[in-house]
Coordinates of N, CA, C and O in Angstrom, one line a residue:
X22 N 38.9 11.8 39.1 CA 38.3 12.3 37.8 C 37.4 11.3 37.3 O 37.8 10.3 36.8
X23 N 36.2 11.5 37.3 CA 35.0 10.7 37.0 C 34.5 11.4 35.7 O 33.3 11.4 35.6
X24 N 35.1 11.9 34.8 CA 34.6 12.5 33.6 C 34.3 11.0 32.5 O 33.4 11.1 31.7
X25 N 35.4 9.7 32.6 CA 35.1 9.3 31.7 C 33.8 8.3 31.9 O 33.1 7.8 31.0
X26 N 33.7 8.1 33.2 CA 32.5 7.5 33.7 C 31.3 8.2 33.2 O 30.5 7.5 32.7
X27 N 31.1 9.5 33.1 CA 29.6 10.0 32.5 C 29.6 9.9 31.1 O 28.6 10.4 30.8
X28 N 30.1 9.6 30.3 CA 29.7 9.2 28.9 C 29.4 8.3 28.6 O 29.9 7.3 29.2
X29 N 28.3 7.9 27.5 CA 27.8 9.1 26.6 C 26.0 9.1 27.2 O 25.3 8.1 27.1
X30 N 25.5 10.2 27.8 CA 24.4 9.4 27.8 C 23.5 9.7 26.5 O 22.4 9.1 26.4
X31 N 24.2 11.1 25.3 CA 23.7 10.8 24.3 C 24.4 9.7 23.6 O 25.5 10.2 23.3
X32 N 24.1 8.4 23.2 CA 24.8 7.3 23.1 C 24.9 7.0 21.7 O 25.5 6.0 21.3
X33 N 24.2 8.1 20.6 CA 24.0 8.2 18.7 C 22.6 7.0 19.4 O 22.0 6.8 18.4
X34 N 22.0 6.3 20.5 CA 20.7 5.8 19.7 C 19.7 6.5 19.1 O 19.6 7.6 19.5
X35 N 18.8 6.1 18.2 CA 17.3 6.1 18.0 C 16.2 7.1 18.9 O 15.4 8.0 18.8
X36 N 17.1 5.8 20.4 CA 16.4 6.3 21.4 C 16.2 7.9 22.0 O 15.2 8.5 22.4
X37 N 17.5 8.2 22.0 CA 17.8 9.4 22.6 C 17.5 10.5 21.1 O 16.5 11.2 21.4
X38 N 17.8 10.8 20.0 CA 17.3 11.3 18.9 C 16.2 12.6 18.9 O 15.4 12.4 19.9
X39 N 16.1 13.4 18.4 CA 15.1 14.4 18.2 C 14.4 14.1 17.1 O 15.1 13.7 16.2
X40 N 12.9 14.2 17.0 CA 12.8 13.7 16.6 C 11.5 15.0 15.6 O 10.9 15.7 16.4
X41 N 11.0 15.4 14.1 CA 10.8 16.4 13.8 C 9.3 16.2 13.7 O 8.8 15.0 13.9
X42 N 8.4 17.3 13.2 CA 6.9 16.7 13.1 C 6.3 15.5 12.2 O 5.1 15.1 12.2
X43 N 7.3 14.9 11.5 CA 7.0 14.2 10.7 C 7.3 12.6 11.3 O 7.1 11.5 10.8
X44 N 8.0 13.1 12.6 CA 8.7 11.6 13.2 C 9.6 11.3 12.6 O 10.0 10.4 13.3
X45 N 10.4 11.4 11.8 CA 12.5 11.8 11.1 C 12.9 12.0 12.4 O 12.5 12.7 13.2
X46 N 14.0 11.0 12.6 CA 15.1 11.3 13.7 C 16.4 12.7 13.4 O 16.7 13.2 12.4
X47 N 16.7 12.8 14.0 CA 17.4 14.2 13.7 C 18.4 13.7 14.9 O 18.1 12.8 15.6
X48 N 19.4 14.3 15.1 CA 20.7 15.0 15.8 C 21.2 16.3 15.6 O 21.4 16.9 14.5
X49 N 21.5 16.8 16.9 CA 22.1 18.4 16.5 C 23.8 18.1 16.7 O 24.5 17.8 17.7
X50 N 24.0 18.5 15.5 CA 26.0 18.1 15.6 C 26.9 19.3 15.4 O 28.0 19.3 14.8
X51 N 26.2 20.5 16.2 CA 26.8 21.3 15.8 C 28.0 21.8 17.2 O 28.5 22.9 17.5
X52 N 28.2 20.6 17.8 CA 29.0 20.8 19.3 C 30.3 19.7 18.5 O 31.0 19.2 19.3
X53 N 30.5 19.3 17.3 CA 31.2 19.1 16.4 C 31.8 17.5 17.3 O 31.4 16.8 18.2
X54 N 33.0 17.3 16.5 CA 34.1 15.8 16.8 C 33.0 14.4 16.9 O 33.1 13.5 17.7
X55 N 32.0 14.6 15.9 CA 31.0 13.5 15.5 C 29.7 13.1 17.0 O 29.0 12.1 17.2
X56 N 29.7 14.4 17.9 CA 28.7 14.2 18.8 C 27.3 14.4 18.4 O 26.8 15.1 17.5
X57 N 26.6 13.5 19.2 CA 25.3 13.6 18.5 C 24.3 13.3 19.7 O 24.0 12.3 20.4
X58 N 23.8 14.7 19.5 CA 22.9 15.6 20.3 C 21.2 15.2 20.3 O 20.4 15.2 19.3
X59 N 21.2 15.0 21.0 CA 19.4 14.7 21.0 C 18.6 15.0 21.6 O 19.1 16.0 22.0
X60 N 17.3 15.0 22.2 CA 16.1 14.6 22.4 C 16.6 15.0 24.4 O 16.6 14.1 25.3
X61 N 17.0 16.2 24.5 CA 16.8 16.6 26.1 C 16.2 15.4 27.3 O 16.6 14.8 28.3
X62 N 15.2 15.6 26.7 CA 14.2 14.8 28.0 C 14.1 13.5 27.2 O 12.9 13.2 26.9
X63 N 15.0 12.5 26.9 CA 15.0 11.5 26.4 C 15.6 10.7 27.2 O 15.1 9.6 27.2
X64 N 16.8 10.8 28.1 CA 18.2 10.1 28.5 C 18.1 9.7 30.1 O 19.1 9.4 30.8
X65 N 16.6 9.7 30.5 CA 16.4 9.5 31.8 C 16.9 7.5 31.8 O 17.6 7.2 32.8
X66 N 16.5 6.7 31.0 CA 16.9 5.8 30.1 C 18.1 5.4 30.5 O 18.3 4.3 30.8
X67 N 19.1 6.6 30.6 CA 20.7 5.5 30.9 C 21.2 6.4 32.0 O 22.2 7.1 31.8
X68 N 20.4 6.4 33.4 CA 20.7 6.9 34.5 C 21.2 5.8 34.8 O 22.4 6.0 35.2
X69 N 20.9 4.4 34.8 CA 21.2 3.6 35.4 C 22.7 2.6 34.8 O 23.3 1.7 35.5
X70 N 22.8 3.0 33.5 CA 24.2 2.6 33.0 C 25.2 3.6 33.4 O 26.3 3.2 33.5
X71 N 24.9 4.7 33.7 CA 26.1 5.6 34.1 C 26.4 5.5 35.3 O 27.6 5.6 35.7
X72 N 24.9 5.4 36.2 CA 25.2 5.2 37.7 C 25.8 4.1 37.8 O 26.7 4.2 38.6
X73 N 25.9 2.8 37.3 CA 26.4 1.5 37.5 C 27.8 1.6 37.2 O 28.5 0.8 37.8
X74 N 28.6 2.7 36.2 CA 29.6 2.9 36.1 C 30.3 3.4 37.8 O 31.2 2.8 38.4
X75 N 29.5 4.7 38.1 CA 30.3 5.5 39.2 C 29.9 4.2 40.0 O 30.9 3.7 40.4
X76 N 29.2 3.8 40.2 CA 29.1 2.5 41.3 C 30.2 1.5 41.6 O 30.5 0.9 42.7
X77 N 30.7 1.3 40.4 CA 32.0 0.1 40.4 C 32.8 0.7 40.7 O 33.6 0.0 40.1
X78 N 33.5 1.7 41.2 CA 34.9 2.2 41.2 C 34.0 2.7 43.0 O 34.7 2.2 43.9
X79 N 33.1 3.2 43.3 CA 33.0 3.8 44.7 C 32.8 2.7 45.4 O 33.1 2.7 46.6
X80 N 32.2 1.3 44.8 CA 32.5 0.0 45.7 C 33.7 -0.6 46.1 O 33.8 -1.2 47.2
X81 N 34.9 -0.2 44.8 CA 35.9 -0.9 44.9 C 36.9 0.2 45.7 O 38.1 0.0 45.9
X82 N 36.2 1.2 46.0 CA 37.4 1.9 46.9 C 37.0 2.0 47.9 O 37.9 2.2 48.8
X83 N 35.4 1.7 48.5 CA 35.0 1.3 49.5 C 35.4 0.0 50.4 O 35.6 0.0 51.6
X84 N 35.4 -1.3 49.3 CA 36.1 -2.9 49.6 C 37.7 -2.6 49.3 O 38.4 -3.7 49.2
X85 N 38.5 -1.3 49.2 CA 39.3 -1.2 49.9 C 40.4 -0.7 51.1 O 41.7 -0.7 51.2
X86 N 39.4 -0.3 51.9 CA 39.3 1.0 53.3 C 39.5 2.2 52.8 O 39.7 3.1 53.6
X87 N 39.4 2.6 51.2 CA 40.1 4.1 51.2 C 38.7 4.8 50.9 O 37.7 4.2 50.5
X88 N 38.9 6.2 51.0 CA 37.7 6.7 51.4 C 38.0 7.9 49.6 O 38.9 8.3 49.0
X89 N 36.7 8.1 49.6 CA 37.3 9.5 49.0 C 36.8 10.8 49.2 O 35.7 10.9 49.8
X90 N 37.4 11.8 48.8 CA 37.7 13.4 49.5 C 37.4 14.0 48.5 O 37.2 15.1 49.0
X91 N 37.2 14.1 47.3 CA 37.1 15.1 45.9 C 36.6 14.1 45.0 O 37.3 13.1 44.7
X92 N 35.4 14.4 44.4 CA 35.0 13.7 43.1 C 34.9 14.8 42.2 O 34.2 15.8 42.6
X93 N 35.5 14.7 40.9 CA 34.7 15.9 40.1 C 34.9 15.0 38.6 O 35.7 14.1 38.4
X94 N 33.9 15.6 37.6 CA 33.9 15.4 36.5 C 34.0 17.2 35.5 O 33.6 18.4 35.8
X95 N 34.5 16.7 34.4 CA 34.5 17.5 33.4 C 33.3 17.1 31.7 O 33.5 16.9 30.5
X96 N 32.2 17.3 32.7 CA 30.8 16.5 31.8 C 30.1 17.8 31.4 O 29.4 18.5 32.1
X97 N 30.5 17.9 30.1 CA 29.8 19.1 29.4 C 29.3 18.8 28.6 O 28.1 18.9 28.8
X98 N 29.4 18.4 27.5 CA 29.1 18.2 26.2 C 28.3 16.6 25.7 O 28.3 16.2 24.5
X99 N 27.8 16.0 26.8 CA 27.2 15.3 26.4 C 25.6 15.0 27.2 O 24.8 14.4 26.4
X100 N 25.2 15.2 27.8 CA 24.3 15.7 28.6 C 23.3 17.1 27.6 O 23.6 17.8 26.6
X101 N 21.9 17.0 28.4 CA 21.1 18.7 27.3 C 21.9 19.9 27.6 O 22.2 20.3 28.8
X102 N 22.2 20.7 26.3 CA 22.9 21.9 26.8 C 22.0 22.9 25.6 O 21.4 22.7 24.5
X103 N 22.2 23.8 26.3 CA 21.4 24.8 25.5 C 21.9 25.8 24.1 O 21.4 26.3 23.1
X104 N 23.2 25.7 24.6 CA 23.9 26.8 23.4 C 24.2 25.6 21.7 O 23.7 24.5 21.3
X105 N 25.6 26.5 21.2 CA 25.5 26.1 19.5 C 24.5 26.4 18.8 O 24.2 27.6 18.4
X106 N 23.9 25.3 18.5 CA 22.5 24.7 17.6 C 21.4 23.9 19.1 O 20.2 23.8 18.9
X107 N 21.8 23.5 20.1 CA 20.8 23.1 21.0 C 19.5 23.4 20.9 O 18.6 22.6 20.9
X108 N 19.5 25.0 20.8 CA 18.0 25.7 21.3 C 17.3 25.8 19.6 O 16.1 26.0 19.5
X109 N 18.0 25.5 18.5 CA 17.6 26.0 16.9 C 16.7 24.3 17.2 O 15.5 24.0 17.3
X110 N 17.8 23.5 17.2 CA 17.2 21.8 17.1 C 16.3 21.4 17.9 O 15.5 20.6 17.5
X111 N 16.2 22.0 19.3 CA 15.0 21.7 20.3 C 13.8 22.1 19.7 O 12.9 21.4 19.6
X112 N 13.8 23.2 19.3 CA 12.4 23.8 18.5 C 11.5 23.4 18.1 O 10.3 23.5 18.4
X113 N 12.4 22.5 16.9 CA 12.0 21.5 16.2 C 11.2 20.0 16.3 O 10.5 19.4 15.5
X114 N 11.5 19.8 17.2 CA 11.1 18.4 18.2 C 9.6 18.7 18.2 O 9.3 19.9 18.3
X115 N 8.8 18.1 18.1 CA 7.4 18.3 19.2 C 7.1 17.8 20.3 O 6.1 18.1 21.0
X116 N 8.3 16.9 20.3 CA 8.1 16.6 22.3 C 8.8 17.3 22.8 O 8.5 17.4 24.0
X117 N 10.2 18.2 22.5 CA 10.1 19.2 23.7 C 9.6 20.5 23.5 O 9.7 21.4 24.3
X118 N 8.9 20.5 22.3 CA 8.1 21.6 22.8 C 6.9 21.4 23.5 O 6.6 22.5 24.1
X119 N 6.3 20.8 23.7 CA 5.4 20.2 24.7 C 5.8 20.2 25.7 O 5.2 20.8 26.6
X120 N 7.3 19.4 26.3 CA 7.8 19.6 27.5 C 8.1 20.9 27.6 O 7.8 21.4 28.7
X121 N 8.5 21.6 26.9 CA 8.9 23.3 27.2 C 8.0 24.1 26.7 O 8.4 24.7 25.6
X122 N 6.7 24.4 27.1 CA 5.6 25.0 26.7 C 6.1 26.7 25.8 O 5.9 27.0 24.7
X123 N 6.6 27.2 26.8 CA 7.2 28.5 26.2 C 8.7 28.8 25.7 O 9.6 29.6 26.0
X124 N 8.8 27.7 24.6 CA 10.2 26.8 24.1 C 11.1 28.1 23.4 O 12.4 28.3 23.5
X125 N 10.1 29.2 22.6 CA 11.0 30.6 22.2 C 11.6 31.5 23.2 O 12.4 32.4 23.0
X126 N 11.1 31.0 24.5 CA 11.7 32.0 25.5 C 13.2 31.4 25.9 O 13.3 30.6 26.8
X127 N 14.0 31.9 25.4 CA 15.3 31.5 25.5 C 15.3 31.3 27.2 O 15.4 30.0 27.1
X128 N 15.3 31.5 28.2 CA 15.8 32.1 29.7 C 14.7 30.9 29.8 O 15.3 29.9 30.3
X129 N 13.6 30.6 29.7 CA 12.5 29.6 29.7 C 12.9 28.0 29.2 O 12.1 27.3 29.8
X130 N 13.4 27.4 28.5 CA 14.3 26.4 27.7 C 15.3 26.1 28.5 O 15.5 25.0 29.0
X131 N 16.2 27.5 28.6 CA 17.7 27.1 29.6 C 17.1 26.5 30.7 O 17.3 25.3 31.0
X132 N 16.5 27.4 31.3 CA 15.7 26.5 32.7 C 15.3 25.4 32.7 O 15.3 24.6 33.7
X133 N 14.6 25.1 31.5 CA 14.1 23.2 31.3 C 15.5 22.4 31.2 O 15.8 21.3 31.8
X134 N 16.3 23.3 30.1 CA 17.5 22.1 30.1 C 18.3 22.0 31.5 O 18.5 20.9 32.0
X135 N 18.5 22.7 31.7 CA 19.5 22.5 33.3 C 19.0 22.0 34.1 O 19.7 21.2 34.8
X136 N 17.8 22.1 34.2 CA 17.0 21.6 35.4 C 17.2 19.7 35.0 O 17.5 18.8 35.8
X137 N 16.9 19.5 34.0 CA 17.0 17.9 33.4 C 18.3 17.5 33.6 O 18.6 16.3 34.0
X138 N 19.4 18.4 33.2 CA 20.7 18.3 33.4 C 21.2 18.0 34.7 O 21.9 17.0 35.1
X139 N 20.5 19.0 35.5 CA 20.7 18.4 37.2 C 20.9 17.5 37.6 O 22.0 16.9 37.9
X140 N 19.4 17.1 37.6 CA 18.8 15.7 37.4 C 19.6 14.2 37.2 O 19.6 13.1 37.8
X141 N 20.0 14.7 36.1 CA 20.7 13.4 35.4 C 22.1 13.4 36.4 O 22.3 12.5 37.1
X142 N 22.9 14.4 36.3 CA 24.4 14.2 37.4 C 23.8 14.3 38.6 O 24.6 14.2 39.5
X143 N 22.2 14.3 39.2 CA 22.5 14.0 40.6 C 21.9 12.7 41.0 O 22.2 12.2 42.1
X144 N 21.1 12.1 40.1 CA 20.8 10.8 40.0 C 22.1 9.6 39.4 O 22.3 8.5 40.0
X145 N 22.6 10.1 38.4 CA 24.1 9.2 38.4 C 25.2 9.2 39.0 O 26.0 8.3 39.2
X146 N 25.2 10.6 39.4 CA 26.6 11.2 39.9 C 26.6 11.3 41.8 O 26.6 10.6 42.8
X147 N 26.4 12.4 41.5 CA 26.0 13.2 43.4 C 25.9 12.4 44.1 O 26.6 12.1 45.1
X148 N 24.3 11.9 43.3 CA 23.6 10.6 44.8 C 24.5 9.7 44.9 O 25.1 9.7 46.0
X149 N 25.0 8.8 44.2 CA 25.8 7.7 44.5 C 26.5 8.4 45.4 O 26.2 8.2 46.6
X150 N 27.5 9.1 45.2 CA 28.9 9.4 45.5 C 28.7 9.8 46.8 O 29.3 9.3 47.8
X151 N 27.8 10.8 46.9 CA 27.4 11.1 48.8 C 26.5 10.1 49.3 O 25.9 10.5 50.3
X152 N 26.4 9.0 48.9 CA 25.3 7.6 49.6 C 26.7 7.3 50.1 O 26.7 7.4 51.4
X153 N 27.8 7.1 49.7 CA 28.8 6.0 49.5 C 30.2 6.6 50.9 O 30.9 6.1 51.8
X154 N 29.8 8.1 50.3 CA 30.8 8.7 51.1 C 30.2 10.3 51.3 O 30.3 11.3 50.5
X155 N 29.7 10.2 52.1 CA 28.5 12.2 52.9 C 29.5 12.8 52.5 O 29.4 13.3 51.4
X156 N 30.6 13.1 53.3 CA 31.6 13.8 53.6 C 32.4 14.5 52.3 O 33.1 15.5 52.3
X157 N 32.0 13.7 51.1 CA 33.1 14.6 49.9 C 32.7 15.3 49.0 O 31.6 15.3 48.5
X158 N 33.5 15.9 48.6 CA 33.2 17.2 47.8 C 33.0 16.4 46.6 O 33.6 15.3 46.3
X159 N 31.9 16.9 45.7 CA 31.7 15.7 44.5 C 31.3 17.8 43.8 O 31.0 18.8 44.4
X160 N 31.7 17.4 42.3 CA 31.5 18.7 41.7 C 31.6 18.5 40.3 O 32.0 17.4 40.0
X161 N 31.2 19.3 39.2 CA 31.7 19.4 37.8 C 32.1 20.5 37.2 O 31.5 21.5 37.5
X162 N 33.0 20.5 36.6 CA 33.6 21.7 35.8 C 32.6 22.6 35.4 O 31.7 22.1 34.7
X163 N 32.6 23.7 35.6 CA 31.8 25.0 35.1 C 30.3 24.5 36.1 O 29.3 25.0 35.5
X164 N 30.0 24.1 36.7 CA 29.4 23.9 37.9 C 29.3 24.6 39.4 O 29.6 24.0 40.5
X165 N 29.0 25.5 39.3 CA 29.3 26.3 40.7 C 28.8 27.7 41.0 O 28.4 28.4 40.1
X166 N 28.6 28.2 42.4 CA 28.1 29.5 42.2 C 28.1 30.6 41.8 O 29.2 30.9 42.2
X167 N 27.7 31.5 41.2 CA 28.0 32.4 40.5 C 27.0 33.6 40.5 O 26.0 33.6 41.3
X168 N 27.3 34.7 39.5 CA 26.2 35.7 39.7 C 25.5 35.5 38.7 O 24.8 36.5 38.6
X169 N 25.2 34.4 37.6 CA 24.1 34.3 36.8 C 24.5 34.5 35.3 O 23.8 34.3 34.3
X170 N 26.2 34.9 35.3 CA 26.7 35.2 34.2 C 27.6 34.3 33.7 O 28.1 33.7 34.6
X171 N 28.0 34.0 32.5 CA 29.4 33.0 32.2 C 29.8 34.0 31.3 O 29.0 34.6 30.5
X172 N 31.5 34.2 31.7 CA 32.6 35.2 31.1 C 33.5 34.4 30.3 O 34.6 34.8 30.1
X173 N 33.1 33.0 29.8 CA 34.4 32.7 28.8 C 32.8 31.5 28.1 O 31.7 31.2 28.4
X174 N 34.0 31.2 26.9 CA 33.4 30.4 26.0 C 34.6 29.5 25.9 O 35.7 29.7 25.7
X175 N 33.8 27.9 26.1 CA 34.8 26.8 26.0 C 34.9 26.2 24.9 O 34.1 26.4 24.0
X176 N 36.1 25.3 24.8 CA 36.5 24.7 22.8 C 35.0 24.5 21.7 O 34.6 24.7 20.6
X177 N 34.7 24.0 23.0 CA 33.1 23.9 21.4 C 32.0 24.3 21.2 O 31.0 23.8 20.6
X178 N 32.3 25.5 21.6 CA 31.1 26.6 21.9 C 31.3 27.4 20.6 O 32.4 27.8 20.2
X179 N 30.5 27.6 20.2 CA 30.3 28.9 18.8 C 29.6 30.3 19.5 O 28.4 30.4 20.0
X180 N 31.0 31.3 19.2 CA 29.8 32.7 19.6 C 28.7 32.6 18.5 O 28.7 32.2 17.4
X181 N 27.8 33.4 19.4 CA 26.3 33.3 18.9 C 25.6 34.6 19.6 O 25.1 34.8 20.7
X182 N 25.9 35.7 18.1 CA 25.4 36.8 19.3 C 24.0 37.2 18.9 O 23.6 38.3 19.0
X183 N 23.1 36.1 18.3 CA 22.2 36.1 18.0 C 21.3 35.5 19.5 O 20.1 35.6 19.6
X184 N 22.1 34.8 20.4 CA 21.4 33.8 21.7 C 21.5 35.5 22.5 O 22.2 36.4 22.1
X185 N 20.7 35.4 23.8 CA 21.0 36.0 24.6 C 22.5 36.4 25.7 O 23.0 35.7 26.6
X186 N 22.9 37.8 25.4 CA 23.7 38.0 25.8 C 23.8 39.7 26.2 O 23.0 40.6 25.8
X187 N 25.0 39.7 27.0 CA 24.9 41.4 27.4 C 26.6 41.8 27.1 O 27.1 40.8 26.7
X188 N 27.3 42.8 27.1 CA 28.8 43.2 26.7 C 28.8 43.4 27.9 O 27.9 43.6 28.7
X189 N 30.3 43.1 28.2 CA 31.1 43.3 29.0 C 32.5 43.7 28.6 O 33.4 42.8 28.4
X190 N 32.8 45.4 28.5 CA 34.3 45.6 27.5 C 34.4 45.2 26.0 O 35.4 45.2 25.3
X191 N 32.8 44.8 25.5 CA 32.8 44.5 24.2 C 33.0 42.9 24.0 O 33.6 42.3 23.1
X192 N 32.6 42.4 25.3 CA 32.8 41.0 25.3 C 31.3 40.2 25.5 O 30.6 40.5 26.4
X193 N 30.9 39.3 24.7 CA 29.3 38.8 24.9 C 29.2 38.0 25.8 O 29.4 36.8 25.5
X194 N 29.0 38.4 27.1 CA 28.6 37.1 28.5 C 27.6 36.6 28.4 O 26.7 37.3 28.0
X195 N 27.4 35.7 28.7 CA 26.1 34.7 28.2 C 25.2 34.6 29.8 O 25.6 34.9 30.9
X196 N 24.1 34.3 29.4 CA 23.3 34.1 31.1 C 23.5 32.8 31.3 O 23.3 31.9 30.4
X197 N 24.0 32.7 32.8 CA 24.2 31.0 33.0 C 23.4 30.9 34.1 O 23.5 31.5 35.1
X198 N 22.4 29.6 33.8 CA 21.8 28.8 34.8 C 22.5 28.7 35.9 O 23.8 28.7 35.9
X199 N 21.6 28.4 37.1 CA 22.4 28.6 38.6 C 22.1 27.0 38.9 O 21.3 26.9 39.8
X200 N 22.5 25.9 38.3 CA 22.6 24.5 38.6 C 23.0 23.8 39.4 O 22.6 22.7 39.5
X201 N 24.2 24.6 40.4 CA 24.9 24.2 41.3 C 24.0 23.7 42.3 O 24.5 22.7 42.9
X202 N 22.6 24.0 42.7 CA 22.8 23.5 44.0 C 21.7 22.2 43.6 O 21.6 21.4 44.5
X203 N 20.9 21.7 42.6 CA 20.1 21.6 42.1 C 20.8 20.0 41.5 O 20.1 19.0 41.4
X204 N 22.2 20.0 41.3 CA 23.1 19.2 40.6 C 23.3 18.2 42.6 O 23.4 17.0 42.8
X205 N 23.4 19.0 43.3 CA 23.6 18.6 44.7 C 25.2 18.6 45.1 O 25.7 18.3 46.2
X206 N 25.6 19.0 43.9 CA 27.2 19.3 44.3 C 27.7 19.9 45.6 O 26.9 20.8 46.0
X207 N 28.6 19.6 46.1 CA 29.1 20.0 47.3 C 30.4 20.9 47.4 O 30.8 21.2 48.5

């Protein structure tokens, strides 16, 4: 379980921060227990503290003949995610609306954020772990293939049946980015 190794790469700095037209730093705290959300395309920055994290534990199981067979994390909520307040606070930014030219298009945004999301667990996470060891299954919670839909909402998720969504039995499924292979999980 490599979940405590990926935190935080929003870290509460400055750096990571959203930041509004006036240049005011901002946070979106609405993923609650004092997290503090920022600036998507900001956190390219601490690839290399987190990778140095999974690095020390895949050396030290490497220097000591054991191999490993399953890596997974449970890395949700700190990383760009789109729901809560994510997509209200991104708006706001003028650098990612610039990075996300068509930022009102809900389905257009998700796609920016995931794709950066990828990015980040396959540059800290994936890569290391399949450089170190090809052979293992490396994965994250709610990470995987699917038909494009997510059927449950997790602890810190707020329904929001104002975001895009369709019923299912009078239930709001949300559209879920297909990140799985993009993350390089195995």
């Amino acid at each position: 379980n490599a979940t405590s190794c990926m935190y935080s790469f929003f870290d509460g700095s400055p750096r990571t921060a959203y930041r509004d037209d006036e240049g005011e730093a901002y946070f979106d705290d609405s993923f609650g227990a004092g997290r503090k959300m920022g600036n998507p395309f900001s956190l390219r920055f601490r690839i290399p503290a987190i990778r140095a994290r999974i690095d020390t534990y895949l050396e030290a199981y490497r220097d000591a003949g054991l191999r490993v067979d399953i890596l997974f994390a449970d890395w949700e909520i700190d990383g760009p995610i789109e729901w809560n307040g994510g997509w209200d606070a991104a708006r706001r930014d003028p650098a990612v609306r610039e990075h996300v030219m068509q930022i009102d298009d809900f389905s257009v945004f998700q796609a920016a954020i995931r794709a950066e999301r990828s990015l980040l667990q396959r540059e800290a996470f994936t890569g290391p772990v399949l450089a170190a060891f090809p052979e293992a299954l490396v994965g994250n919670y709610a990470v995987y293939p699917h038909d494009g839909w997510r059927y449950w909402y997790d602890y810190f998720e707020v329904r929001r049946l104002d975001l895009p969504h369709r019923l299912d039995q009078q239930f709001p499924v949300r559209p879920w980015y297909d990140d799985f292979t993009e993350t390089g999980f195995t």
